[in-house]
Amino acid sequence: MSRKWFCALACISAVCTACSSSPLEDLLIDRYLVPSLCPREVQIGDYVRYHYNGTFTDGNRFDSSHDKGKPFTGQIGLGSPLIPGLDRGIQGMCVNERRKLTIPPHLAYGVLGAGSVIPPDTTLVFDILLLDIWNMEDKVQTRTLSKPKNCKRSVASTDFIRYHYNGTLLNGTLFDSSHFRNQTYDTYVGYGYLIKGMDQGLLGMCVGERRSIIIPPFLAYEDKGYGTQVPPYASLMFDVLLVDLFNAKDDVTVEIQTLPEPCTRKAVVGDYIRYHYNGSFQDGTIFDTSYQRNSTYNTYIGMGYVIAGIDKALQGVCIGEKRRVTLPPHLAYGESGIEGLIPGSAVLIFDIHVIDFHNPNDTVQIKTTHKPADCNITSSSYDLILYRYNCSLLDGTLLYSSDHYSTSSRVTLGVGKIVLGVDEGLQGMCVGERREVIIPPHFAHGEYGADGVPGSAVLMFELELLELQRGVPEGYLFVWLEDSPNPLFPALDLNQDKEVPLEEFSTFIKTQVIEGRGRMRPGMDPEIIIKDMFTLQDRNNDGKITADELKLKTEEQESSKHDEL
């Protein structure tokens, strides 16, 4: 039935009612289905949207919004086009309430009826289902459903946000949901990309907050609706979960959680760093962690090997420091994200623990922690030493130690038998001295590490020199500590018989060592050294050395050079 009929016949009915002399029946209201939750009732001046079936008292239907395929929308009171019985009968209704209104003729179409549809003096029955209520004075209604205790920042105009939502009509009909697409809705706030009411309702939200937002039709899709999902003049209710929030002007945010004392050095561009991390979104969901791989992330700082925000956040860290860094997407993975791992436009949070860092130009750092008062003899290359050591990471994790073995370590310095940095750290020590030596990886186990030693690890050695035997250069079995006899053979030929057997050679060498004029290679059996020396000089292998056979090693080297020339 048209609104013209509603309006004109309602006025005629009112006139004729005044002329009637019979007692008037009143409107009968049967509230046969009332929702348990009724936050709002229809009042004069409100606009309503409802479905109805109109029948006579015998059950025959004369009109229905269901048959028309759309609900009726109109205002209550204040010149409403509805017949008086409907106008009165809808007042006080709740959304989703069903009422049966029995309207006597004087509150319906009176003595005139409505054309060929409604006979005169006819009682009408309307079955009403209320779908929506709003008023032109309404504002966006928000209600916080849950909110994190710690809310450092809330949505403001010009922010970019990512949120999940369920969108329903006031009667609970779901018309859209981001959860169905398994993807957040991403947009700027305050630029008109959203319906007006949503632009308003999202302001002030915190990441992790859930909020109910009710938007009247004139701040939603108004009289146009939206496709087949949202009818015209529909109030909308959104259940919103804010997932992410940032502003295009945001920079990296750093929150220092643990700062070692003292911090003797801070990382700079060009340093190589090893760190552990947990990477999460603002809702706390972890998307990646180095701890799960039991391996640090290793990279150069400030050279573009990592995302821009991390490159910036790692500058100025101390060894052992823990810091939380928040990266806006334009300093992380941007609008594209990483498929299957990081959504587009996602703010990322990294909890970083710095294990160590170094620079390719770093040298070995040596700190003496104890030095005996009597320190006249110090170690140097080719010396045979006995030493004790502990090897740790800079965070104190012990990797290996001489204490794990039954005896301390014995080695010749300067011949490449031990880690370069340890060799350097043991130089110049006296017996009883203790040192702490920091060794960058290029002087330790390098990029690939060793058994039990991570790659590119800076190592800290605690060293103690226990014994020291003066050594001889590589390739030598014996060295003179003062000028050798010249000529040498007469001094070697103790009985002056022009030949030197092994026994005589051995007596001579041992005498030089005892009297401090010469030194044999430490760490070897002296008898074997003497036998090897003798064999080298006994060039014809006849068991004795003659003057023609005897040559010092330096003379042999000069002869070799001459032969080459």
PDB file of C-alpha atoms in Angstrom, residues 489-490 492-501 504 544-549:
ATOM      1  CA  PHE A 489     135.659 -27.537  13.731  1.00  0.00           C
ATOM      2  CA  PRO A 490     138.775 -27.332  15.989  1.00  0.00           C
ATOM      3  CA  LEU A 492     134.211 -29.483  18.024  1.00  0.00           C
ATOM      4  CA  ASP A 493     137.195 -31.890  17.564  1.00  0.00           C
ATOM      5  CA  LEU A 494     137.852 -32.333  21.280  1.00  0.00           C
ATOM      6  CA  ASN A 495     140.743 -34.838  20.823  1.00  0.00           C
ATOM      7  CA  GLN A 496     142.093 -33.043  17.756  1.00  0.00           C
ATOM      8  CA  ASP A 497     142.166 -36.207  15.591  1.00  0.00           C
ATOM      9  CA  LYS A 498     140.596 -34.441  12.590  1.00  0.00           C
ATOM     10  CA  GLU A 499     137.301 -36.325  12.919  1.00  0.00           C
ATOM     11  CA  VAL A 500     134.277 -36.070  15.222  1.00  0.00           C
ATOM     12  CA  PRO A 501     132.171 -39.176  16.022  1.00  0.00           C
ATOM     13  CA  GLU A 504     132.291 -36.420  20.776  1.00  0.00           C
ATOM     14  CA  LYS A 544     132.053 -39.209  11.739  1.00  0.00           C
ATOM     15  CA  ILE A 545     132.198 -35.545  10.761  1.00  0.00           C
ATOM     16  CA  THR A 546     135.243 -34.008   9.095  1.00  0.00           C
ATOM     17  CA  ALA A 547     136.136 -30.360   8.572  1.00  0.00           C
ATOM     18  CA  ASP A 548     135.076 -30.566   4.946  1.00  0.00           C
ATOM     19  CA  GLU A 549     131.637 -31.832   5.901  1.00  0.00           C
TER      20      GLU A 549
END
